[in-house]
Short mmCIF file of C-alpha atoms and ligand atoms in Angstrom, two decimals:
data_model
loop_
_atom_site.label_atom_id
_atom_site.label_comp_id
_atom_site.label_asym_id
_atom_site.label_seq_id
_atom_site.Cartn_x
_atom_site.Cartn_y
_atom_site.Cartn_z
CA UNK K 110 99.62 -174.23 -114.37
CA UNK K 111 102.90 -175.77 -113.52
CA UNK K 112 103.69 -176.94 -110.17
CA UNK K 113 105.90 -175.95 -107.79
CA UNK K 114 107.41 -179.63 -107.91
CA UNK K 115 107.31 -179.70 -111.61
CA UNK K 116 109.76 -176.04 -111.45
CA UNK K 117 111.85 -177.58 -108.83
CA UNK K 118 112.20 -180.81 -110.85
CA UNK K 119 113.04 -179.04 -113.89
CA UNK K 120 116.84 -178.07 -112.65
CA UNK K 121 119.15 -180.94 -113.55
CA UNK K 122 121.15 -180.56 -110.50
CA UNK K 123 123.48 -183.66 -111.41
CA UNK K 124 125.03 -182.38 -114.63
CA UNK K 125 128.57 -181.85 -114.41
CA UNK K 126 129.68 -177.66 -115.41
CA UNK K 127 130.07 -178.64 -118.33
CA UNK K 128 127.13 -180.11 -119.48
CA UNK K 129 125.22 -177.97 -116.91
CA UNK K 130 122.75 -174.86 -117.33
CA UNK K 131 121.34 -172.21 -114.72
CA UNK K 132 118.51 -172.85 -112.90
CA UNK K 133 115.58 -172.23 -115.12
CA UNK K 134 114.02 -168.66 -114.98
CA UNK K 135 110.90 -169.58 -113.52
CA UNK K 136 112.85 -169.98 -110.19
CA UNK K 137 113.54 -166.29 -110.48
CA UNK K 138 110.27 -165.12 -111.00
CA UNK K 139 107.71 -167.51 -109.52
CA UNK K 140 106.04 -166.00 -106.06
CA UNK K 141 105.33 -170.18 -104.78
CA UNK K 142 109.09 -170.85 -104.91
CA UNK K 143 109.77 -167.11 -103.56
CA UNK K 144 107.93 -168.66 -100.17
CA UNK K 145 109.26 -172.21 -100.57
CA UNK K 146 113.15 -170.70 -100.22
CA UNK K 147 112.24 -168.69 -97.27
CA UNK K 148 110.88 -172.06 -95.62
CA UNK K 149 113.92 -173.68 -96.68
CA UNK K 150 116.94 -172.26 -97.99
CA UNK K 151 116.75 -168.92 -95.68
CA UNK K 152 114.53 -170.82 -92.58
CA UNK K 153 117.18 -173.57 -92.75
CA UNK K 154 120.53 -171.91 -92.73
CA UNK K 155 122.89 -170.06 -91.03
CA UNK K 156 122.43 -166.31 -91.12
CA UNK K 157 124.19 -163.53 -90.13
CA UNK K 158 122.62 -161.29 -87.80
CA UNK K 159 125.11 -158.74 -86.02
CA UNK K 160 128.97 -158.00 -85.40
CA UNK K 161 130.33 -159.86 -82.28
CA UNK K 162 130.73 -155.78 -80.94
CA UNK K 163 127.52 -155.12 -80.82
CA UNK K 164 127.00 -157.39 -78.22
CA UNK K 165 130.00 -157.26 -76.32
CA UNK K 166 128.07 -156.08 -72.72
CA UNK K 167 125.31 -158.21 -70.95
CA UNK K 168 122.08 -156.78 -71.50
CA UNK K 169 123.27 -155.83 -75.42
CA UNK K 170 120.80 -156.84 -78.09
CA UNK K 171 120.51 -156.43 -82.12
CA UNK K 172 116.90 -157.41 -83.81
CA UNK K 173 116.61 -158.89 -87.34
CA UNK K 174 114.17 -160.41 -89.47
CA UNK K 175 114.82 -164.14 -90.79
CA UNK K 176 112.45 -165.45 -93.47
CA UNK K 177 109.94 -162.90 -92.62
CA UNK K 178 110.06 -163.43 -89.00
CA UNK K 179 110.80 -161.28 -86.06
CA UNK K 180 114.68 -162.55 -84.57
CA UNK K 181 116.88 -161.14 -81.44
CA UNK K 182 120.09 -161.82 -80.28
CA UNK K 183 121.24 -160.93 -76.58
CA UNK K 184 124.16 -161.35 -74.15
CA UNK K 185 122.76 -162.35 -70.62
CA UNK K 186 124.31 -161.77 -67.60
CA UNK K 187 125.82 -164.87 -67.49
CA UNK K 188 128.08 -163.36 -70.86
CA UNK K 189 125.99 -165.86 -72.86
CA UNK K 190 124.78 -164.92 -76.46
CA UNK K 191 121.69 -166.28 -77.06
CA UNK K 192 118.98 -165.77 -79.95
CA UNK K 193 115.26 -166.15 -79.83
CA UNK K 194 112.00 -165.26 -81.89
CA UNK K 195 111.82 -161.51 -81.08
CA UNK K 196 107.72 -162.66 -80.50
CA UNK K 197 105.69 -162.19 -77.45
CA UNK K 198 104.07 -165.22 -75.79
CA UNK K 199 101.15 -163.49 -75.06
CA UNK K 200 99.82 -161.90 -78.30
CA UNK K 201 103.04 -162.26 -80.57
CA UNK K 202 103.95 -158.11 -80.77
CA UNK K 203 107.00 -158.06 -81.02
CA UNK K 204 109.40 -157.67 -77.93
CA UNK K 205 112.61 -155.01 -78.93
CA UNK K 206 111.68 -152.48 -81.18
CA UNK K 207 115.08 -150.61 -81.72
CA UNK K 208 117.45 -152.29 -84.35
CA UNK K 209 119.87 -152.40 -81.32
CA UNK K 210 120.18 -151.32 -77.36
CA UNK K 211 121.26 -152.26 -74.48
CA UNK K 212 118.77 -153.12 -71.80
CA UNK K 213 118.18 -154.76 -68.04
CA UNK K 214 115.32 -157.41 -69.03
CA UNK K 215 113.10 -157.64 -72.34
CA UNK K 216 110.12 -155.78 -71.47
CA UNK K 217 107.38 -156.04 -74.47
CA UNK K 218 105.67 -152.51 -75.14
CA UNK K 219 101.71 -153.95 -75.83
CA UNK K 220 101.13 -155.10 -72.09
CA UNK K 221 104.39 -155.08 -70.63
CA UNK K 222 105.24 -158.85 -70.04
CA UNK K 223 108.65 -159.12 -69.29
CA UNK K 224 111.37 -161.40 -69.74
CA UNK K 225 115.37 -162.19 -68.19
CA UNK K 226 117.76 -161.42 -70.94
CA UNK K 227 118.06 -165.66 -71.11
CA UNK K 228 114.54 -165.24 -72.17
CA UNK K 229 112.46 -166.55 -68.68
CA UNK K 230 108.92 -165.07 -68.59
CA UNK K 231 109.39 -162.86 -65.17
CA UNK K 232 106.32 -160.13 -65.14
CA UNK K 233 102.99 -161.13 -66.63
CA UNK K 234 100.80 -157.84 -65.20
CA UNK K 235 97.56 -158.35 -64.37
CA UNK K 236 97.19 -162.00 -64.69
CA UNK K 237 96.33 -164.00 -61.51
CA UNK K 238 93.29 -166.09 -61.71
CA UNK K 239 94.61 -167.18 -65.22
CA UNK K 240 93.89 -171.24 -64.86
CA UNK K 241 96.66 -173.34 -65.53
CA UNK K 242 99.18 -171.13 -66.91
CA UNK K 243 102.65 -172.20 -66.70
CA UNK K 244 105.23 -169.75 -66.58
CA UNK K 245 107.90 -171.59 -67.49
CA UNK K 246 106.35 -172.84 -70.76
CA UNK K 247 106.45 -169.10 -71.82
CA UNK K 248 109.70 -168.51 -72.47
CA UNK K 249 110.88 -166.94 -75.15
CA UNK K 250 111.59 -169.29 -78.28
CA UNK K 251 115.15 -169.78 -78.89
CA UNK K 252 117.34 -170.01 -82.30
CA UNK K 253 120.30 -171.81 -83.02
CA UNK K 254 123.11 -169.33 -82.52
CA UNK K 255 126.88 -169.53 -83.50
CA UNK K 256 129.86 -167.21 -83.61
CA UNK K 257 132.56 -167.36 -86.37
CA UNK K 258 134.74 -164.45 -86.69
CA UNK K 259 133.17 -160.93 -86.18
CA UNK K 260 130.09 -162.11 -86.73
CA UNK K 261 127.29 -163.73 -84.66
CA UNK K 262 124.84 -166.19 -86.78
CA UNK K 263 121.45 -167.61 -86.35
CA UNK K 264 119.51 -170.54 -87.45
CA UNK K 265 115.50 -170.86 -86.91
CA UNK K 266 115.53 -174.32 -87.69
CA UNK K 267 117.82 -177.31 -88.45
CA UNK K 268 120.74 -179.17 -87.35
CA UNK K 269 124.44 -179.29 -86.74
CA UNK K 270 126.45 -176.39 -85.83
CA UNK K 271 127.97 -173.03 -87.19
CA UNK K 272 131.47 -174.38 -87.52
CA UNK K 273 130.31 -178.18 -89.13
CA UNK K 274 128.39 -176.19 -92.01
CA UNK K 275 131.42 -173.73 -92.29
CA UNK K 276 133.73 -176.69 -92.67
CA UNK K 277 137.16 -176.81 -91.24
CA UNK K 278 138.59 -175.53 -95.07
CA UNK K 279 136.81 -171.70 -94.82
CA UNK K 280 137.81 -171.90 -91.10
CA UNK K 281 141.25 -172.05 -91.35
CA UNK K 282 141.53 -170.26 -94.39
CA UNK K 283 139.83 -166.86 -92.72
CA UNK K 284 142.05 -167.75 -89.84
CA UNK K 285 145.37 -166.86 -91.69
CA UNK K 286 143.56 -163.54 -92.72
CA UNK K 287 143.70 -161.46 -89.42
CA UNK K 288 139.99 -160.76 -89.69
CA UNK K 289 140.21 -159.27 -86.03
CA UNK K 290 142.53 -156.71 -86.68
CA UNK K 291 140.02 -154.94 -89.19
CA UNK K 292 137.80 -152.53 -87.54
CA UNK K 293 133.74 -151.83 -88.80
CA UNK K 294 133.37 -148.51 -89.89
CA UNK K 295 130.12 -147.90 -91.92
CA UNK K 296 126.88 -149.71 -93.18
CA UNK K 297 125.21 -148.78 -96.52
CA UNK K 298 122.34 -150.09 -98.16
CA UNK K 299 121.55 -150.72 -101.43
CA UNK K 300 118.41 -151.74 -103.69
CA UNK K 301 118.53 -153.85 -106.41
CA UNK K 302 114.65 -154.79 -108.60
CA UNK K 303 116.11 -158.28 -109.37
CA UNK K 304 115.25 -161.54 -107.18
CA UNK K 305 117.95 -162.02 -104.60
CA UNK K 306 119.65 -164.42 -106.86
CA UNK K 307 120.46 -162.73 -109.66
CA UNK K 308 122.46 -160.83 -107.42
CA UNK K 309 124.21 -163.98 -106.17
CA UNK K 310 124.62 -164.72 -109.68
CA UNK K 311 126.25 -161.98 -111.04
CA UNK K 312 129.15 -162.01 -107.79
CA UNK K 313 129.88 -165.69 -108.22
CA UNK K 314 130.31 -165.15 -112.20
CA UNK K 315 134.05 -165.99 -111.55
CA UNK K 316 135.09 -162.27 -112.70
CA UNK K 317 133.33 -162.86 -116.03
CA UNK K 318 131.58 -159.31 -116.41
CA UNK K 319 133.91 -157.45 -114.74
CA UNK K 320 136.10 -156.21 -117.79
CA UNK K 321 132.73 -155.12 -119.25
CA UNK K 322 130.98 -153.82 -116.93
CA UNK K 323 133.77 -152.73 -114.09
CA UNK K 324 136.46 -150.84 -116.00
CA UNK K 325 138.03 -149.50 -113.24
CA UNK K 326 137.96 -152.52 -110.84
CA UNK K 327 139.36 -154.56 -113.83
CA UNK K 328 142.11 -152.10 -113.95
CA UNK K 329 143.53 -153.66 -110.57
CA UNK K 330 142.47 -157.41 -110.96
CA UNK K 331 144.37 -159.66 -113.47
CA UNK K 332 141.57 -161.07 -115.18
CA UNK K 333 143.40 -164.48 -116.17
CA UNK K 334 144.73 -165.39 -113.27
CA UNK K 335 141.32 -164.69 -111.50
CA UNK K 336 140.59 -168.33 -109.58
CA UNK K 337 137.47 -170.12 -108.84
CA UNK K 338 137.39 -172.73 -105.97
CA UNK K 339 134.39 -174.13 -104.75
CA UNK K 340 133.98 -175.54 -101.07
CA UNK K 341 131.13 -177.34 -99.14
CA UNK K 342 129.18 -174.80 -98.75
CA UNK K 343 131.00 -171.66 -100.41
CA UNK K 344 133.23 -170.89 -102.91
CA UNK K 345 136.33 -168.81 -102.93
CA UNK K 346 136.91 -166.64 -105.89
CA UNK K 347 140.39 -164.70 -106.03
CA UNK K 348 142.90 -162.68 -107.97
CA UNK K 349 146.00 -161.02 -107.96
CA UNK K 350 146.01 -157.50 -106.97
CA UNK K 351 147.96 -155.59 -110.07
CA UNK K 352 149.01 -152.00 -109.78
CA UNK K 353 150.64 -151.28 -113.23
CA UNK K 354 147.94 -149.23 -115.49
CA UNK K 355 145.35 -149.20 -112.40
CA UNK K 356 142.78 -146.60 -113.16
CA UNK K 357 143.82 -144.29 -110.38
CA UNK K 358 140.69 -144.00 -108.03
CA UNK K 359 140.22 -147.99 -107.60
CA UNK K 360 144.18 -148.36 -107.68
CA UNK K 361 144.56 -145.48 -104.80
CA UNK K 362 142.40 -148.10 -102.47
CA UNK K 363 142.90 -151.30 -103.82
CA UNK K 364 146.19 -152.27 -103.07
CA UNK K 365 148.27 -155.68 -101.32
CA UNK K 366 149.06 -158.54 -103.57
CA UNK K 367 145.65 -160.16 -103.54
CA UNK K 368 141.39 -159.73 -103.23
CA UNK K 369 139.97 -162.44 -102.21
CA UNK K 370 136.18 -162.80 -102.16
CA UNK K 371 134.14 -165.41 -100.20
CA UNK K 372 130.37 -166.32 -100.74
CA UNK K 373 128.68 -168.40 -98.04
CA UNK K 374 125.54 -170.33 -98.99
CA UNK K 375 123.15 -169.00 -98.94
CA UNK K 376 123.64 -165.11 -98.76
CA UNK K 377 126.67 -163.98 -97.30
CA UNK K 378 129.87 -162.54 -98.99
CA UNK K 379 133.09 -161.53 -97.77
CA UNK K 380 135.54 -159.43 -99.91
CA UNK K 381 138.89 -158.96 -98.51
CA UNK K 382 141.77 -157.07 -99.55
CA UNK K 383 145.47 -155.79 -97.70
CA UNK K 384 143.73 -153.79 -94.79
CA UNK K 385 140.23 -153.75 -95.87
CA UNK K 386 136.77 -155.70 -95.84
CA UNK K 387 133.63 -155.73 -96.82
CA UNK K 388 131.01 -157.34 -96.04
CA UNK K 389 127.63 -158.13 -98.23
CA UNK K 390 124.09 -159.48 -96.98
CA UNK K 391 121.81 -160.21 -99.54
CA UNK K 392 118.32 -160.08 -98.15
CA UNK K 393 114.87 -160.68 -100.24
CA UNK K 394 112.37 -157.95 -100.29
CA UNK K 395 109.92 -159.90 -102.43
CA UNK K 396 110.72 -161.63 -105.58
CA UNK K 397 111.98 -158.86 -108.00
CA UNK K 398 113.30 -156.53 -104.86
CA UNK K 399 116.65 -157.02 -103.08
CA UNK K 400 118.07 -155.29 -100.84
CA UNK K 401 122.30 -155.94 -99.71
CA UNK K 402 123.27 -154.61 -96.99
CA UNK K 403 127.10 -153.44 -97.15
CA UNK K 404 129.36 -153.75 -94.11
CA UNK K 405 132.96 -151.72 -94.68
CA UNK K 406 136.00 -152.31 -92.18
CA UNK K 407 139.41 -151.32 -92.55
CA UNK K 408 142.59 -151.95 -90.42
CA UNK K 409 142.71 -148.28 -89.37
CA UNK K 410 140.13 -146.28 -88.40
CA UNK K 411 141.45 -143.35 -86.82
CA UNK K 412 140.33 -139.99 -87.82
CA UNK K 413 143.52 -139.57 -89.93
CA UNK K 414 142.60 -142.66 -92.10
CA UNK K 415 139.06 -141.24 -92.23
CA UNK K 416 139.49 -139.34 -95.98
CA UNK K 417 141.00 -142.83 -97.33
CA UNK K 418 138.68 -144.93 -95.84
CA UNK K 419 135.54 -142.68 -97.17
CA UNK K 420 137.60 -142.70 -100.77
CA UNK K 421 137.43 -146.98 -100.29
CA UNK K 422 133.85 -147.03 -99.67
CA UNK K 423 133.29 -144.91 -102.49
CA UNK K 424 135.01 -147.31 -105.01
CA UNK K 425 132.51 -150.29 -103.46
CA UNK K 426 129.99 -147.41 -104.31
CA UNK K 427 130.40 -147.14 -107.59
CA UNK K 428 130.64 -151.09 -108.45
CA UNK K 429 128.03 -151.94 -106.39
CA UNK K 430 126.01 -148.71 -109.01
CA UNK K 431 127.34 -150.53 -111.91
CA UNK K 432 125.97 -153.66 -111.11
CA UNK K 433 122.44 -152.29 -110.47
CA UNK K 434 121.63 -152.09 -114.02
CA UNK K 435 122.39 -155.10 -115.32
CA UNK K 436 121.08 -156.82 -112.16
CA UNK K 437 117.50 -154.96 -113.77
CA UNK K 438 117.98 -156.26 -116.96
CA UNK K 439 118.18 -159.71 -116.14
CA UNK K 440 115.46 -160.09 -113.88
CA UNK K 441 113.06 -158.36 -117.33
CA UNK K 442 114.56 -160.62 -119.42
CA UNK K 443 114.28 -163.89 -116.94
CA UNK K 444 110.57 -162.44 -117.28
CA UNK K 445 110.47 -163.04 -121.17
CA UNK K 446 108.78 -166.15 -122.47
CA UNK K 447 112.00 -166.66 -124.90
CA UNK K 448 114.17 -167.77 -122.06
CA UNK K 449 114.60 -170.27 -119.98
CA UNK K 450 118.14 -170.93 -118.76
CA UNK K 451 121.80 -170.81 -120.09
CA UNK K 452 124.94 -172.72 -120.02
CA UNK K 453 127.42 -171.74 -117.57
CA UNK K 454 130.57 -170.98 -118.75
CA UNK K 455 133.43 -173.94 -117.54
CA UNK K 456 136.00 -171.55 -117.08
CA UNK K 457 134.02 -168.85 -114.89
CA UNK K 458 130.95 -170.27 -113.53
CA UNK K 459 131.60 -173.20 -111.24
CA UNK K 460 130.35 -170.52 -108.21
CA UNK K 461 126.98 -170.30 -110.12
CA UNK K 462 126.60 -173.45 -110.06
CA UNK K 463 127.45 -174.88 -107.04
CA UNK K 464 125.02 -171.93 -106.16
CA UNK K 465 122.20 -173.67 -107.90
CA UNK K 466 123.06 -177.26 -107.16
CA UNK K 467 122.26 -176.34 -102.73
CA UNK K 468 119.19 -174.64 -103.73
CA UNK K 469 118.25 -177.36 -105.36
CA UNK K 470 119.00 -179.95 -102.64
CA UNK K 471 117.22 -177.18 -100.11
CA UNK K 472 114.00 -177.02 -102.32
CA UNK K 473 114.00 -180.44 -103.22
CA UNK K 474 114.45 -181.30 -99.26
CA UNK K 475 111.64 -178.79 -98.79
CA UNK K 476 108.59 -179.86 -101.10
CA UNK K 477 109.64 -183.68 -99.99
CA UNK K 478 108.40 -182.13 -96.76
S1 FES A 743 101.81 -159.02 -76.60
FE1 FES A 743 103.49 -158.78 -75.32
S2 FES A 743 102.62 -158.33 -73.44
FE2 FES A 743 100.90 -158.64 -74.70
FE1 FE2 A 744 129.73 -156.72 -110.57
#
C-alpha cells in the first residue's frame, strides 16, 4: 500500500515546464487524496457561491455545498452579505432548504429554532430549564465571504482576503472588461465520469486539443497566436477572434476581436468574448464524477436577442459534448497500470502546470497538518 504522503511526494513540483510532467495518475484516481483536496484545496479556498443579484434585497439567501458541507449566504438588514455553515446548532439539520429565497429570519424546519438573518440564535422553542445554555454562543457559524465582480465567494477556512488571493493583475484586468454590463441569462449542468481535474486539465491545455477535437470552435480561434499567461493564482489563456473560413454556427456567435478565458485556482473559469460570458464551476461528485455547472450572460437580454442568445448557448453546448468523451477516456486510461504521468508540452501547457504545482503546495500544506 502506498501512502497518501508517498503519492503526494511523488509530484516533482519544482521542475521547470520543461523538464516537468503531470501530476502522477494516482492523484486522479486515489479515494484518500479525493478527501485530502476537499480538506485542503476546496476547504481552503475561495469559492464561488452565487451572482451578486441574487442577493441584492435583505432577507435574500442562496445555499451551496463546500467540501461536502452545508453553506449559506444572506444579506441582513443591515445590507450586509454574510455566509455561514447552513447547520443547525441544535442537531445540525440543515437550516434553508431551497437553493435560493428570500426570507424574514432563518427558521430551521426539524424544531423550529430560529435565527436573525446576521445569524443570532432568536427562538429556541421549548427550552427553558435548559442549564447553562448560552444563547449567544449559538450563533450560526460564519465563512469568510468576499465579492469580486458578479459574483459573491466563500471561504470555510483560511486567511487573507478575496481581493489579496485574486491579486491586483486579474483585478484590473477584468476591470477593463465591462463585466457589469453583461446580464445572466441561463444555468446548465453538465456531467462528466472523470475526476474534477481532468476537466481542469483539458481547459488549461493552452488550446492544444482544440483543432482535434473542436472543429468548429477552431474555425474562429487562430490557433498560433493562442497565448498562455500564468498569474498567482490563475492563468489567462487567449486568442484572436478570426472570422475568415469560420464554420458558420460558432462564427454566427463568436464574434469581437478576441476570447479570452480565465481559470481561477482552484475551480473557477471565466470565458469572455465581445458581448458574451460564460461562466464554469467545476464541482467533485466523487472521484471519477464531475459535475460543471455553466453560467451564460450576454450584453443583451431582451426578448429580441433571445433566438441569438439560445443559438450562443448552444455552441457552449456542443463543446462542452465534445469534451465529454475524451474527458472519459482519460480518467480509464489514468486507471491503467501502464501510466503514470506525461510531459507537458512547453508551448501549451504552462496552465496545467501551474495547475499542479498549487495542488501540490495545498496537499503538501495539508498532510504537514
Ligand atoms: S436541528 Fe434545528 S431546530 Fe433542531
Ligand atoms: Fe475542450
Amino acid at each position: 500500500m502506498v501512502s497518501l504522503e508517498e503519492i503526494i511526494h511523488s509530484y516533482n513540483s519544482g521542475a521547470p515546464l520543461a523538464e516537468a510532467s503531470t501530476i502522477p495518475s494516482t492523484w486522479y484516481t486515489d479515494e484518500g487524496l479525493y478527501q485530502l483536496e476537499m480538506q485542503t484545496v476546496f476547504a481552503r479556498s475561495w469559492q464561488m457561491v452565487c451572482r451578486v443579484d441574487q442577493v441584492s434585497q435583505p432577507g435574500q439567501y442562496v445555499t451551496g455545498e463546500i467540501a461536502g458541507e452545508p453553506i449559506l449566504v444572506v444579506r441582513g438588514d443591515d445590507d450586509r452579505l454574510r455566509g455561514f455553515f447552513n447547520v443547525c446548532r441544535h442537531h445540525a439539520a440543515e437550516i434553508m432548504t431551497e437553493p435560493e429565497g428570500i426570507v424574514k429570519q432563518l427558521r430551521c424546519p426539524y424544531h423550529a429554532w430560529t435565527y436573525s438573518l446576521s445569524g443570532e440564535l432568536k427562538g429556541t422553542p421549548d427550552f427553558a430549564g435548559v442549564c447553562d445554555f448560552n444563547r449567544s454562543a449559538n450563533s450560526l457559524v460564519p465563512l469568510d465571504i468576499g465579492v469580486w465582480e458578479q459574483w459573491v465567494f466563500v471561504r470555510v477556512e483560511g486567511s487573507g482576503t478575496l481581493a489579496s488571493f485574486l491579486g491586483t493583475d486579474l483585478v484590473n484586468q477584468t476591470r477593463q472588461l465591462g463585466l457589469a454590463g453583461l446580464h445572466w441569462m441561463e444555468r446548465r449542468h453538465y456531467s462528466f465520469d472523470c475526476n474534477w481535474k481532468v476537466f481542469v486539465d483539458n481547459y488549461l491545455d493552452g488550446g492544444y486539443h482544440v483543432p482535434h477535437l473542436h472543429k468548429g470552435l477552431d474555425s474562429v480561434l487562430d490557433y498560433h497566436k493562442y497565448m498562455i499567461e500564468n498569474g498567482e493564482h490563475f492563468c489567462l489563456q487567449w486568442s484572436p477572434v478570426v472570422s475568415e473560413g469560420a464554420e458558420a454556427q460558432t462564427g454566427a456567435v463568436r464574434r469581437g476581436d478576441r476570447a479570452l478565458y480565465y481559470w481561477i485556482y482552484p475551480n473557477y473559469m471565466i470565458n469572455w468574448y465581445a458581448g458574451s460570458m460564460d461562466t464554469n464551476l467545476v464541482i467533485p461528485r466523487g472521484v471519477d464524477k464531475t459535475e460543471v455547472i455553466f453560467d451564460f450572460y450576454f450584453q443583451d437580454v431582451s426578448a429580441g436577442a433571445r433566438e441569438r442568445n439560445l443559438a450562443s448557448i448552444e455552441v457552449g453546448q456542443r463543446i462542452q459534448d465534445e469534451d465529454v468523451d475524451i474527458c472519459k477516456s482519460v480518467q480509464r486510461g489514468l486507471r491503467s497500470r501502464s501510466y503514470n504521468a506525461g510531459r507537458l508540452s512547453v508551448r501549451r501547457e504552462a496552465g496545467e502546470h501551474l495547475f499542479h504545482q498549487l495542488l501540490h503546495s495545498d496537499l503538501k500544506a495539508g498532510i504537514e497538518g
